[in-house]
Structures are given as C-alpha cells and as structure tokens.
Amino acid sequence: MKGTGIMPKTIVVLICLMFVHAIGSASEQPAAGRSACVGQDCAKCHSLSSKEAGELLGTLNVTVQSIKHAPIQGMFEVLVQRADQQGVIYVDYAKKHIMQGVVVNVATMEAISAHTKEPPQLKKLTSIDPKRIPIQHSIVMGNPNAAKKLFVFTDPDCPYCRNLHGELVKLEKIAPDVAIHIMLYPLPMHPQAYDKSRQLVSIKDKDQLNMAFDGKDIPKPTVDGGKTAIDAIMKFAQNNGISGTPTMVLPNGEVLVGVRDAEDLKKLIAAH
C-alpha cells in the first residue's frame, strides 16, 4: 500500500478510535525494564515468541502471523489475523499489557509500522457505493421504507460505538424519514462481540440491540445462528477499507469515521 503523506482528518480520527482496548501502557513498566536496553539493540535482551504471543492474545481468538520490535521503544508489534481481518497489536516488553492502535511520526505526521510502511488498517477511505453494502444483513432502525439511508458499521463492545448508538436512538426520533442500517462489525480486539453480533442479526430485535449497546447481557446465539450474515459484513468491510468502528456511510456514499451527535447526522443526511 502506498504512503499517504500528511494524514487526512479521517485517519487522525481513526487513530483515536482504534485505541479501543488499552489495558495499560509501556510507560507503566518498571524503571529497570524501561532502561535496560538504552543505547543497545533491544533484540539482544527482549524477545517474544509466537507461542508466547499466542498465549497472551488467546482470548482474542486471533492467529499470530509475525512479530517484530515496534518502531517505538519498549513494545513488540504483532501482526495478527482473525477470519478475513488482519491488524496489528502491540505488546509491551513486560508482556503484561496490550494495545491496538497506530504509531505516528510527530515530525511528518505519517503512520509508521515495523511490518509495512503503512499499517493495513490505514487504507484511505473516502467513499463507498451504498448499493454494494449488503443491507440484507442489517438491522434497521427508524423507517425501513425511507428513501434516505444511513449505514453504520458498528461493534457492540466498542465504547465509541456505544456513544454513537445513543445518538442513533435520538436520530430515529427526530428524523422519521431516515432508515438507519446497523451493520454489525465485531473487531478482533473484542472477543465477545462476534457472538453478540451473531445473536443480534439472527433475531433482529431492537430491544436486544439496545441492551447490547447498553453493555447488558443478551442471549447466546445458536450454533450457526447469524454466522453467515456477520461473516459477510466483516468480509465486505475488510475488502472496502473499513477497519475501525464506528464508521458511517451517508446516502451519497461519503464515509464518516467517529461519533457524531443526532442533530449533526440529521443535517448531513438532509444535505445529500
């Protein structure tokens, strides 16, 4: 993938969104751990095997593809994959904390990575053809027969998505001429989100949808319930450069990344 130079605003927002699961940070390591290889080759005194990484990330249900020292001191960069999704997870040298996100060079404001010049989740995304979105797998809020449609790629365990969902509930009330298509897109960093999404798309019940985004427990899906639908959404999102949540697509195909309030969304939709 080619570099993008100065990052567009949508990418800067995405950087914030992708910090969805920070258990801690490398700065919390003991002083001895931080200074042990100052002025030395970190690879000589710090290592992380594929087996160790697999055990550390076991609850995320991902496959470790490659491990390198991150472009920032004190971290390993682990390339992982789950289904058709591929991404980077950072593990601190103490092997006690993990983080998903993007490393940015302050001088150039360009994303840097040990694996590629530009991490896979930074594919520039400005528009998507709404006609290609697999809305047969969506859960519809608002007026299902409305001419204007908003498409929301969202994860029930993403804190930003939960904030947005509250705004979507408001939008449903103030914009009765809009169909809000919820495209459930569980991210690798949220191991419970896949089954929650399967259950929600199986029954398409808005009460359970709201419960899930309120952080409440919902029933487990059947053995294969919703799997085909969620896998199809995940494949579409990955193939079209949607890597962070929430990501919205306006009626004209313009892509919005991040949380917007109901009034702003109403105006944006009305403008197209």
mmCIF file of C-alpha atoms in Angstrom:
data_model
loop_
_atom_site.group_PDB
_atom_site.id
_atom_site.type_symbol
_atom_site.label_atom_id
_atom_site.label_comp_id
_atom_site.label_asym_id
_atom_site.label_seq_id
_atom_site.Cartn_x
_atom_site.Cartn_y
_atom_site.Cartn_z
ATOM 1 C CA MET A 1 0.000 0.000 0.000
ATOM 2 C CA LYS A 2 1.363 3.402 -0.870
ATOM 3 C CA GLY A 3 2.020 6.019 1.786
ATOM 4 C CA THR A 4 -0.405 8.894 2.040
ATOM 5 C CA GLY A 5 1.914 11.704 3.110
ATOM 6 C CA ILE A 6 0.217 14.028 5.563
ATOM 7 C CA MET A 7 -2.653 12.095 7.091
ATOM 8 C CA PRO A 8 -6.203 13.198 6.263
ATOM 9 C CA LYS A 9 -8.504 14.167 9.096
ATOM 10 C CA THR A 10 -10.443 10.925 8.853
ATOM 11 C CA ILE A 11 -7.264 8.980 9.521
ATOM 12 C CA VAL A 12 -6.458 11.117 12.563
ATOM 13 C CA VAL A 13 -9.912 10.345 13.913
ATOM 14 C CA LEU A 14 -9.397 6.666 13.157
ATOM 15 C CA ILE A 15 -6.217 6.698 15.196
ATOM 16 C CA CYS A 16 -8.261 7.765 18.213
ATOM 17 C CA LEU A 17 -10.920 5.152 17.521
ATOM 18 C CA MET A 18 -8.538 2.263 17.209
ATOM 19 C CA PHE A 19 -7.316 2.647 20.791
ATOM 20 C CA VAL A 20 -10.265 0.514 21.823
ATOM 21 C CA HIS A 21 -8.574 -1.928 24.187
ATOM 22 C CA ALA A 22 -5.726 -0.449 26.212
ATOM 23 C CA ILE A 23 -5.134 -2.499 29.339
ATOM 24 C CA GLY A 24 -2.122 -0.411 30.170
ATOM 25 C CA SER A 25 0.861 1.194 28.509
ATOM 26 C CA ALA A 26 4.556 0.634 28.069
ATOM 27 C CA SER A 27 5.226 3.645 30.276
ATOM 28 C CA GLU A 28 3.934 1.643 33.241
ATOM 29 C CA GLN A 29 6.808 -0.820 33.039
ATOM 30 C CA PRO A 30 9.271 -0.905 35.966
ATOM 31 C CA ALA A 31 12.099 1.580 35.599
ATOM 32 C CA ALA A 32 14.613 -1.234 35.166
ATOM 33 C CA GLY A 33 12.586 -2.680 32.303
ATOM 34 C CA ARG A 34 12.439 0.651 30.506
ATOM 35 C CA SER A 35 16.120 1.489 30.758
ATOM 36 C CA ALA A 36 17.629 -1.964 30.341
ATOM 37 C CA CYS A 37 18.478 -1.520 26.668
ATOM 38 C CA VAL A 38 19.021 2.223 26.329
ATOM 39 C CA GLY A 39 21.736 2.663 23.695
ATOM 40 C CA GLN A 40 21.696 -1.052 22.914
ATOM 41 C CA ASP A 41 19.992 -3.383 20.468
ATOM 42 C CA CYS A 42 16.693 -4.238 22.177
ATOM 43 C CA ALA A 43 16.505 -7.539 20.307
ATOM 44 C CA LYS A 44 19.500 -8.761 22.349
ATOM 45 C CA CYS A 45 17.650 -8.599 25.654
ATOM 46 C CA HIS A 46 13.946 -8.704 24.752
ATOM 47 C CA SER A 47 12.141 -11.342 22.744
ATOM 48 C CA LEU A 48 8.619 -12.605 22.182
ATOM 49 C CA SER A 49 7.955 -15.971 20.581
ATOM 50 C CA SER A 50 4.911 -16.838 18.510
ATOM 51 C CA LYS A 51 3.875 -19.292 21.214
ATOM 52 C CA GLU A 52 4.091 -16.630 23.926
ATOM 53 C CA ALA A 53 2.175 -14.134 21.796
ATOM 54 C CA GLY A 54 -0.485 -16.725 21.048
ATOM 55 C CA GLU A 55 -0.937 -17.397 24.767
ATOM 56 C CA LEU A 56 -1.061 -13.680 25.619
ATOM 57 C CA LEU A 57 -3.655 -12.994 22.938
ATOM 58 C CA GLY A 58 -5.539 -16.259 23.326
ATOM 59 C CA THR A 59 -8.806 -14.703 24.482
ATOM 60 C CA LEU A 60 -8.919 -12.537 21.331
ATOM 61 C CA ASN A 61 -9.232 -15.597 19.083
ATOM 62 C CA VAL A 62 -6.568 -14.363 16.655
ATOM 63 C CA THR A 63 -3.740 -16.103 14.810
ATOM 64 C CA VAL A 64 -0.251 -14.650 15.184
ATOM 65 C CA GLN A 65 1.288 -14.010 11.761
ATOM 66 C CA SER A 66 4.516 -12.179 12.573
ATOM 67 C CA ILE A 67 6.343 -10.482 15.467
ATOM 68 C CA LYS A 68 8.769 -7.563 15.221
ATOM 69 C CA HIS A 69 10.100 -4.896 17.529
ATOM 70 C CA ALA A 70 7.826 -1.882 17.250
ATOM 71 C CA PRO A 71 9.102 1.461 15.910
ATOM 72 C CA ILE A 72 8.678 2.811 19.462
ATOM 73 C CA GLN A 73 10.840 1.645 22.344
ATOM 74 C CA GLY A 74 9.501 -0.895 24.781
ATOM 75 C CA MET A 75 6.939 -2.620 22.535
ATOM 76 C CA PHE A 76 6.611 -5.611 20.246
ATOM 77 C CA GLU A 77 4.484 -5.252 17.138
ATOM 78 C CA VAL A 78 2.418 -8.384 16.484
ATOM 79 C CA LEU A 79 0.672 -8.897 13.150
ATOM 80 C CA VAL A 80 -2.481 -10.951 13.768
ATOM 81 C CA GLN A 81 -5.371 -12.287 11.742
ATOM 82 C CA ARG A 82 -8.918 -13.413 12.526
ATOM 83 C CA ALA A 83 -11.106 -14.668 9.683
ATOM 84 C CA ASP A 84 -10.504 -12.156 6.851
ATOM 85 C CA GLN A 85 -9.317 -9.385 9.179
ATOM 86 C CA GLN A 86 -5.671 -8.537 9.682
ATOM 87 C CA GLY A 87 -4.295 -5.974 12.085
ATOM 88 C CA VAL A 88 -1.502 -5.005 14.444
ATOM 89 C CA ILE A 89 -1.447 -5.430 18.220
ATOM 90 C CA TYR A 90 1.295 -4.023 20.436
ATOM 91 C CA VAL A 91 2.652 -5.946 23.439
ATOM 92 C CA ASP A 92 4.919 -4.289 25.989
ATOM 93 C CA TYR A 93 8.302 -5.788 26.836
ATOM 94 C CA ALA A 94 6.993 -6.819 30.267
ATOM 95 C CA LYS A 95 4.349 -8.920 28.431
ATOM 96 C CA LYS A 96 1.636 -7.597 30.725
ATOM 97 C CA HIS A 97 -0.135 -5.043 28.557
ATOM 98 C CA ILE A 98 -1.537 -4.969 25.027
ATOM 99 C CA MET A 99 -2.746 -2.126 22.842
ATOM 100 C CA GLN A 100 -4.163 -1.739 19.363
ATOM 101 C CA GLY A 101 -3.533 1.499 17.544
ATOM 102 C CA VAL A 102 -1.313 3.418 15.164
ATOM 103 C CA VAL A 103 2.201 4.777 15.681
ATOM 104 C CA VAL A 104 2.670 8.226 14.150
ATOM 105 C CA ASN A 105 5.890 10.098 13.413
ATOM 106 C CA VAL A 106 5.380 13.514 15.013
ATOM 107 C CA ALA A 107 7.647 15.316 12.556
ATOM 108 C CA THR A 108 5.913 14.060 9.420
ATOM 109 C CA MET A 109 2.509 13.054 10.862
ATOM 110 C CA GLU A 110 2.823 9.812 8.891
ATOM 111 C CA ALA A 111 1.877 6.403 10.239
ATOM 112 C CA ILE A 112 4.855 4.104 10.765
ATOM 113 C CA SER A 113 4.948 0.366 11.337
ATOM 114 C CA ALA A 114 7.529 -2.375 11.720
ATOM 115 C CA HIS A 115 5.640 -4.588 9.272
ATOM 116 C CA THR A 116 4.727 -2.190 6.471
ATOM 117 C CA LYS A 117 5.248 1.446 5.608
ATOM 118 C CA GLU A 118 1.594 1.944 6.400
ATOM 119 C CA PRO A 119 -0.392 -0.440 8.654
ATOM 120 C CA PRO A 120 -3.194 -2.323 6.869
ATOM 121 C CA GLN A 121 -5.901 -0.612 8.908
ATOM 122 C CA LEU A 122 -4.925 2.776 7.469
ATOM 123 C CA LYS A 123 -6.232 2.249 3.951
ATOM 124 C CA LYS A 124 -7.550 5.633 2.895
ATOM 125 C CA LEU A 125 -11.311 5.577 2.716
ATOM 126 C CA THR A 126 -13.428 8.451 1.456
ATOM 127 C CA SER A 127 -16.454 6.872 -0.198
ATOM 128 C CA ILE A 128 -18.318 3.598 -0.685
ATOM 129 C CA ASP A 129 -21.045 2.793 -3.193
ATOM 130 C CA PRO A 130 -24.141 2.360 -0.955
ATOM 131 C CA LYS A 131 -25.682 -0.015 -3.492
ATOM 132 C CA ARG A 132 -22.925 -2.527 -2.763
ATOM 133 C CA ILE A 133 -23.469 -2.609 1.006
ATOM 134 C CA PRO A 134 -25.081 -5.955 1.994
ATOM 135 C CA ILE A 135 -28.072 -4.393 3.748
ATOM 136 C CA GLN A 136 -29.916 -7.718 3.750
ATOM 137 C CA HIS A 137 -27.802 -8.469 6.810
ATOM 138 C CA SER A 138 -28.513 -5.181 8.567
ATOM 139 C CA ILE A 139 -30.761 -4.359 11.496
ATOM 140 C CA VAL A 140 -32.924 -1.373 10.587
ATOM 141 C CA MET A 141 -33.658 1.453 12.986
ATOM 142 C CA GLY A 142 -36.062 4.200 12.003
ATOM 143 C CA ASN A 143 -38.256 3.997 8.912
ATOM 144 C CA PRO A 144 -37.331 0.878 6.889
ATOM 145 C CA ASN A 145 -39.123 2.304 3.833
ATOM 146 C CA ALA A 146 -37.393 5.686 3.924
ATOM 147 C CA ALA A 147 -35.695 6.885 0.747
ATOM 148 C CA LYS A 148 -32.695 8.256 2.672
ATOM 149 C CA LYS A 149 -30.429 5.709 4.311
ATOM 150 C CA LEU A 150 -27.572 5.855 6.797
ATOM 151 C CA PHE A 151 -25.274 2.834 7.018
ATOM 152 C CA VAL A 152 -23.480 2.298 10.335
ATOM 153 C CA PHE A 153 -20.649 -0.214 10.751
ATOM 154 C CA THR A 154 -20.542 -0.728 14.487
ATOM 155 C CA ASP A 155 -19.318 -3.077 17.222
ATOM 156 C CA PRO A 156 -21.492 -3.727 20.326
ATOM 157 C CA ASP A 157 -18.417 -3.802 22.587
ATOM 158 C CA CYS A 158 -16.745 -0.674 21.185
ATOM 159 C CA PRO A 159 -17.132 2.227 23.668
ATOM 160 C CA TYR A 160 -17.269 4.783 20.846
ATOM 161 C CA CYS A 161 -19.968 2.757 19.108
ATOM 162 C CA ARG A 162 -21.979 2.717 22.313
ATOM 163 C CA ASN A 163 -21.815 6.505 22.457
ATOM 164 C CA LEU A 164 -22.902 6.712 18.836
ATOM 165 C CA HIS A 165 -25.745 4.258 19.369
ATOM 166 C CA GLY A 166 -27.313 6.617 21.879
ATOM 167 C CA GLU A 167 -27.231 9.326 19.208
ATOM 168 C CA LEU A 168 -28.774 6.938 16.669
ATOM 169 C CA VAL A 169 -31.664 6.317 19.053
ATOM 170 C CA LYS A 170 -32.182 10.082 19.156
ATOM 171 C CA LEU A 171 -31.844 10.344 15.368
ATOM 172 C CA GLU A 172 -34.535 7.695 14.974
ATOM 173 C CA LYS A 173 -36.936 10.033 16.775
ATOM 174 C CA ILE A 174 -36.029 13.324 15.109
ATOM 175 C CA ALA A 175 -35.584 12.011 11.552
ATOM 176 C CA PRO A 176 -38.569 9.774 10.728
ATOM 177 C CA ASP A 177 -37.652 9.942 7.037
ATOM 178 C CA VAL A 178 -34.353 8.076 7.507
ATOM 179 C CA ALA A 179 -33.605 4.348 7.536
ATOM 180 C CA ILE A 180 -30.623 3.566 9.773
ATOM 181 C CA HIS A 181 -28.979 0.326 8.686
ATOM 182 C CA ILE A 182 -26.941 -1.178 11.526
ATOM 183 C CA MET A 183 -24.110 -3.253 10.036
ATOM 184 C CA LEU A 184 -22.668 -5.237 12.942
ATOM 185 C CA TYR A 185 -18.894 -5.408 12.541
ATOM 186 C CA PRO A 186 -17.161 -7.067 15.519
ATOM 187 C CA LEU A 187 -13.481 -6.159 15.827
ATOM 188 C CA PRO A 188 -10.729 -8.659 16.778
ATOM 189 C CA MET A 189 -9.991 -6.746 19.991
ATOM 190 C CA HIS A 190 -13.470 -7.541 21.367
ATOM 191 C CA PRO A 191 -13.653 -11.337 21.718
ATOM 192 C CA GLN A 192 -17.304 -11.392 22.864
ATOM 193 C CA ALA A 193 -18.574 -9.076 20.133
ATOM 194 C CA TYR A 194 -18.697 -11.731 17.410
ATOM 195 C CA ASP A 195 -21.227 -13.923 19.239
ATOM 196 C CA LYS A 196 -23.231 -10.884 20.336
ATOM 197 C CA SER A 197 -23.395 -9.708 16.733
ATOM 198 C CA ARG A 198 -24.449 -13.162 15.547
ATOM 199 C CA GLN A 199 -27.279 -13.216 18.062
ATOM 200 C CA LEU A 200 -28.464 -9.728 17.172
ATOM 201 C CA VAL A 201 -28.507 -10.286 13.433
ATOM 202 C CA SER A 202 -30.267 -13.630 13.921
ATOM 203 C CA ILE A 203 -33.284 -12.182 15.688
ATOM 204 C CA LYS A 204 -33.085 -8.533 14.549
ATOM 205 C CA ASP A 205 -34.763 -7.398 17.746
ATOM 206 C CA LYS A 206 -34.208 -3.716 18.535
ATOM 207 C CA ASP A 207 -34.723 -4.224 22.263
ATOM 208 C CA GLN A 208 -31.832 -6.678 22.371
ATOM 209 C CA LEU A 209 -29.842 -4.367 20.099
ATOM 210 C CA ASN A 210 -30.242 -1.528 22.589
ATOM 211 C CA MET A 211 -29.427 -3.852 25.502
ATOM 212 C CA ALA A 212 -26.190 -4.944 23.848
ATOM 213 C CA PHE A 213 -25.093 -1.363 23.207
ATOM 214 C CA ASP A 214 -26.016 -0.500 26.799
ATOM 215 C CA GLY A 215 -23.495 -3.132 27.929
ATOM 216 C CA LYS A 216 -26.180 -5.540 29.151
ATOM 217 C CA ASP A 217 -26.142 -9.305 28.660
ATOM 218 C CA ILE A 218 -28.104 -10.801 25.787
ATOM 219 C CA PRO A 219 -28.794 -14.486 24.980
ATOM 220 C CA LYS A 220 -26.172 -16.606 23.262
ATOM 221 C CA PRO A 221 -26.657 -17.390 19.567
ATOM 222 C CA THR A 222 -27.460 -20.860 18.292
ATOM 223 C CA VAL A 223 -24.581 -22.946 16.970
ATOM 224 C CA ASP A 224 -24.593 -21.380 13.493
ATOM 225 C CA GLY A 225 -27.030 -18.529 14.074
ATOM 226 C CA GLY A 226 -26.069 -15.328 12.273
ATOM 227 C CA LYS A 227 -22.642 -16.603 11.274
ATOM 228 C CA THR A 228 -23.178 -16.259 7.532
ATOM 229 C CA ALA A 229 -24.535 -12.718 7.894
ATOM 230 C CA ILE A 230 -21.796 -11.430 10.212
ATOM 231 C CA ASP A 231 -19.036 -13.057 8.181
ATOM 232 C CA ALA A 232 -20.439 -11.378 5.064
ATOM 233 C CA ILE A 233 -20.449 -7.953 6.737
ATOM 234 C CA MET A 234 -16.906 -8.467 8.030
ATOM 235 C CA LYS A 235 -15.689 -9.517 4.581
ATOM 236 C CA PHE A 236 -17.341 -6.518 2.917
ATOM 237 C CA ALA A 237 -15.895 -4.114 5.486
ATOM 238 C CA GLN A 238 -12.395 -5.553 5.206
ATOM 239 C CA ASN A 239 -12.467 -5.584 1.404
ATOM 240 C CA ASN A 240 -13.612 -1.965 1.319
ATOM 241 C CA GLY A 241 -11.125 -0.490 3.781
ATOM 242 C CA ILE A 242 -13.429 -0.207 6.795
ATOM 243 C CA SER A 243 -11.155 -1.081 9.687
ATOM 244 C CA GLY A 244 -12.356 0.986 12.638
ATOM 245 C CA THR A 245 -15.688 1.475 14.326
ATOM 246 C CA PRO A 246 -17.910 3.346 14.236
ATOM 247 C CA THR A 247 -17.796 4.058 10.515
ATOM 248 C CA MET A 248 -20.826 5.531 8.771
ATOM 249 C CA VAL A 249 -21.747 5.842 5.110
ATOM 250 C CA LEU A 250 -24.047 8.702 4.089
ATOM 251 C CA PRO A 251 -26.713 8.358 1.358
ATOM 252 C CA ASN A 252 -24.261 9.699 -1.257
ATOM 253 C CA GLY A 253 -21.545 7.227 -0.239
ATOM 254 C CA GLU A 254 -19.431 9.675 1.772
ATOM 255 C CA VAL A 255 -17.681 7.976 4.680
ATOM 256 C CA LEU A 256 -17.704 9.367 8.223
ATOM 257 C CA VAL A 257 -15.451 7.927 10.899
ATOM 258 C CA GLY A 258 -16.223 8.550 14.556
ATOM 259 C CA VAL A 259 -19.081 9.713 16.725
ATOM 260 C CA ARG A 260 -21.479 12.457 15.591
ATOM 261 C CA ASP A 261 -24.480 13.743 17.503
ATOM 262 C CA ALA A 262 -28.022 13.216 16.251
ATOM 263 C CA GLU A 263 -28.546 16.802 15.094
ATOM 264 C CA ASP A 264 -25.347 16.804 13.046
ATOM 265 C CA LEU A 265 -26.265 13.485 11.457
ATOM 266 C CA LYS A 266 -29.709 14.772 10.578
ATOM 267 C CA LYS A 267 -28.199 17.782 8.814
ATOM 268 C CA LEU A 268 -25.598 15.727 6.982
ATOM 269 C CA ILE A 269 -28.190 13.267 5.741
ATOM 270 C CA ALA A 270 -30.578 16.040 4.689
ATOM 271 C CA ALA A 271 -27.794 17.619 2.625
ATOM 272 C CA HIS A 272 -27.495 14.546 0.420
#
